[in-house]
Short mmCIF file of N, CA, C and O in Angstrom, two decimals:
data_model
loop_
_atom_site.label_atom_id
_atom_site.label_comp_id
_atom_site.label_asym_id
_atom_site.label_seq_id
_atom_site.Cartn_x
_atom_site.Cartn_y
_atom_site.Cartn_z
N MET A 231 0.50 -0.92 0.31
CA MET A 231 0.10 0.38 -0.24
C MET A 231 0.77 0.98 -0.10
O MET A 231 1.67 1.50 0.45
N ASN A 232 0.58 2.10 -0.68
CA ASN A 232 1.51 3.23 -1.08
C ASN A 232 0.91 4.47 0.31
O ASN A 232 0.09 4.79 1.03
N ARG A 233 2.36 5.85 0.22
CA ARG A 233 1.61 6.54 1.57
C ARG A 233 0.27 7.75 0.94
O ARG A 233 -0.23 7.84 2.00
N TRP A 234 0.01 7.27 -0.15
CA TRP A 234 -1.01 8.36 -0.64
C TRP A 234 -2.49 7.71 0.05
O TRP A 234 -3.46 8.07 0.31
N ALA A 235 -2.85 6.99 0.12
CA ALA A 235 -3.48 5.51 0.85
C ALA A 235 -3.95 6.46 2.73
O ALA A 235 -4.91 6.29 2.49
N PHE A 236 -2.54 6.26 3.25
CA PHE A 236 -2.56 6.82 4.16
C PHE A 236 -3.25 8.51 4.16
O PHE A 236 -3.90 8.90 5.08
N VAL A 237 -2.78 9.29 3.41
CA VAL A 237 -2.66 10.70 3.49
C VAL A 237 -4.10 10.81 2.99
O VAL A 237 -5.28 11.61 3.47
N ILE A 238 -4.83 10.43 1.88
CA ILE A 238 -6.12 10.59 1.54
C ILE A 238 -7.39 9.70 3.36
O ILE A 238 -7.87 10.42 3.49
N ALA A 239 -6.76 9.57 3.32
CA ALA A 239 -7.37 8.40 5.05
C ALA A 239 -7.25 9.30 5.75
O ALA A 239 -8.62 9.84 7.14
N ALA A 240 -6.24 10.56 6.26
CA ALA A 240 -6.27 11.00 7.36
C ALA A 240 -7.00 12.18 6.64
O ALA A 240 -7.67 12.83 7.81
N TYR A 241 -7.27 12.83 5.00
CA TYR A 241 -8.28 13.50 4.99
C TYR A 241 -9.37 13.00 5.21
O TYR A 241 -10.02 14.31 6.07
N ALA A 242 -9.57 12.26 5.48
CA ALA A 242 -11.24 11.99 5.54
C ALA A 242 -11.39 12.03 6.73
O ALA A 242 -12.24 12.28 7.55
N VAL A 243 -10.37 11.56 7.70
CA VAL A 243 -11.00 11.60 9.31
C VAL A 243 -11.20 12.94 9.36
O VAL A 243 -12.26 13.04 10.40
N ALA A 244 -10.04 13.44 9.27
CA ALA A 244 -10.21 15.37 9.54
C ALA A 244 -11.61 15.79 9.55
O ALA A 244 -11.85 16.62 10.13
N LEU A 245 -11.59 15.29 7.87
CA LEU A 245 -12.77 15.85 7.33
C LEU A 245 -14.16 15.34 8.41
O LEU A 245 -15.43 15.91 8.68
N LEU A 246 -14.14 14.41 8.61
CA LEU A 246 -15.53 13.60 8.79
C LEU A 246 -15.70 13.94 10.89
O LEU A 246 -16.39 14.64 10.85
N ALA A 247 -13.95 14.32 11.34
CA ALA A 247 -14.37 14.88 12.95
C ALA A 247 -14.61 16.51 12.41
O ALA A 247 -15.57 16.51 13.65
N THR A 248 -14.25 16.68 11.78
CA THR A 248 -14.72 18.30 11.24
C THR A 248 -16.50 18.03 11.42
O THR A 248 -16.86 19.49 12.04
N LEU A 249 -16.39 17.91 10.66
CA LEU A 249 -18.61 17.73 10.42
C LEU A 249 -19.18 17.33 11.91
O LEU A 249 -20.13 18.28 11.92
N ALA A 250 -18.45 16.43 12.22
CA ALA A 250 -19.16 15.93 13.45
C ALA A 250 -18.88 17.12 14.56
O ALA A 250 -19.93 17.34 15.66
N LEU A 251 -17.71 17.53 14.87
CA LEU A 251 -17.66 19.03 15.13
C LEU A 251 -18.66 20.20 15.10
O LEU A 251 -19.46 20.41 16.17
N ILE A 252 -18.68 20.19 14.01
CA ILE A 252 -19.93 21.07 13.66
C ILE A 252 -21.25 20.89 14.11
O ILE A 252 -21.76 21.82 14.43
N VAL A 253 -21.21 19.56 14.01
CA VAL A 253 -23.41 19.05 14.05
C VAL A 253 -23.25 18.71 15.54
O VAL A 253 -24.29 19.88 16.38
N TRP A 254 -22.55 18.75 16.42
CA TRP A 254 -22.33 18.58 17.82
C TRP A 254 -22.37 20.34 18.15
O TRP A 254 -23.61 20.72 19.04
N SER A 255 -21.79 21.39 17.44
CA SER A 255 -21.89 22.14 18.30
C SER A 255 -22.99 22.82 18.07
O SER A 255 -23.69 23.44 19.01
N TYR A 256 -23.81 23.32 16.16
CA TYR A 256 -24.77 23.32 16.13
C TYR A 256 -26.36 22.94 17.49
O TYR A 256 -27.12 23.42 17.72
N ALA A 257 -25.76 21.91 17.67
CA ALA A 257 -27.27 20.98 18.53
C ALA A 257 -26.94 21.60 19.31
O ALA A 257 -28.01 21.52 20.25
N ALA A 258 -25.18 21.35 20.71
CA ALA A 258 -25.23 22.70 21.48
C ALA A 258 -25.81 23.60 21.90
O ALA A 258 -26.62 24.02 22.78
N MET A 259 -25.37 24.79 20.49
CA MET A 259 -26.15 25.86 20.35
C MET A 259 -27.87 25.89 20.66
O MET A 259 -28.50 26.97 21.22
N ARG A 260 -28.53 24.93 19.92
CA ARG A 260 -29.35 25.05 19.85
C ARG A 260 -30.51 24.59 20.79
O ARG A 260 -31.19 25.25 21.41
N ARG A 261 -30.07 23.41 21.57
CA ARG A 261 -30.82 23.40 22.88
C ARG A 261 -30.38 24.48 23.72
O ARG A 261 -30.76 25.01 24.80
N ALA A 262 -28.70 25.46 23.90
CA ALA A 262 -28.79 26.77 25.16
C ALA A 262 -29.69 27.76 24.48
O ALA A 262 -30.24 28.86 25.07
N GLU A 263 -30.10 27.49 23.45
CA GLU A 263 -30.81 28.38 23.19
C GLU A 263 -32.43 28.42 23.69
O GLU A 263 -33.57 29.68 24.03
N ARG A 264 -32.60 27.62 23.09
CA ARG A 264 -33.82 26.64 23.58
C ARG A 264 -34.21 26.95 25.18
O ARG A 264 -35.47 27.36 25.51
N GLU A 265 -33.05 27.07 25.94
CA GLU A 265 -33.08 27.18 27.74
C GLU A 265 -32.88 27.91 28.14
O GLU A 265 -34.46 28.39 28.95
N ALA A 266 -32.90 29.33 27.02
CA ALA A 266 -32.51 30.89 27.25
C ALA A 266 -33.90 31.24 27.11
O ALA A 266 -34.85 31.88 27.60
N GLU A 267 -34.78 31.13 26.13
CA GLU A 267 -35.62 31.19 25.93
C GLU A 267 -37.05 30.61 27.30
O GLU A 267 -37.72 31.21 26.95
N ALA A 268 -36.59 29.02 27.31
CA ALA A 268 -37.38 29.38 28.51
C ALA A 268 -37.35 30.12 29.83
O ALA A 268 -38.41 30.41 30.16
N LEU A 269 -36.15 30.15 29.81
CA LEU A 269 -35.47 31.10 31.79
C LEU A 269 -36.50 32.60 30.94
O LEU A 269 -37.15 33.45 31.94
N ARG A 270 -36.40 33.28 29.64
CA ARG A 270 -37.03 34.18 29.73
C ARG A 270 -38.51 34.57 29.77
O ARG A 270 -38.89 34.84 30.26
N GLY A 271 -38.91 33.07 29.16
CA GLY A 271 -40.37 33.26 28.77
C GLY A 271 -41.03 33.13 30.48
O GLY A 271 -42.35 33.33 30.68
N ARG A 272 -40.35 32.05 31.57
CA ARG A 272 -41.06 32.20 33.17
C ARG A 272 -40.62 33.53 33.57
O ARG A 272 -41.61 33.59 34.98
N GLU A 273 -40.58 34.51 32.91
CA GLU A 273 -39.55 35.92 34.40
C GLU A 273 -41.83 36.29 34.22
O GLU A 273 -42.27 36.53 33.23
#
């Protein structure tokens, strides 16, 4: 197996990890906004 397979695999892993972090961050942001709205509505 040549080195390009490892280079491509490393880029794929980095891309997937970046996408997963974006999705996780977006979900956390939406959850925090929902909780903040609930607190605001409680006043």
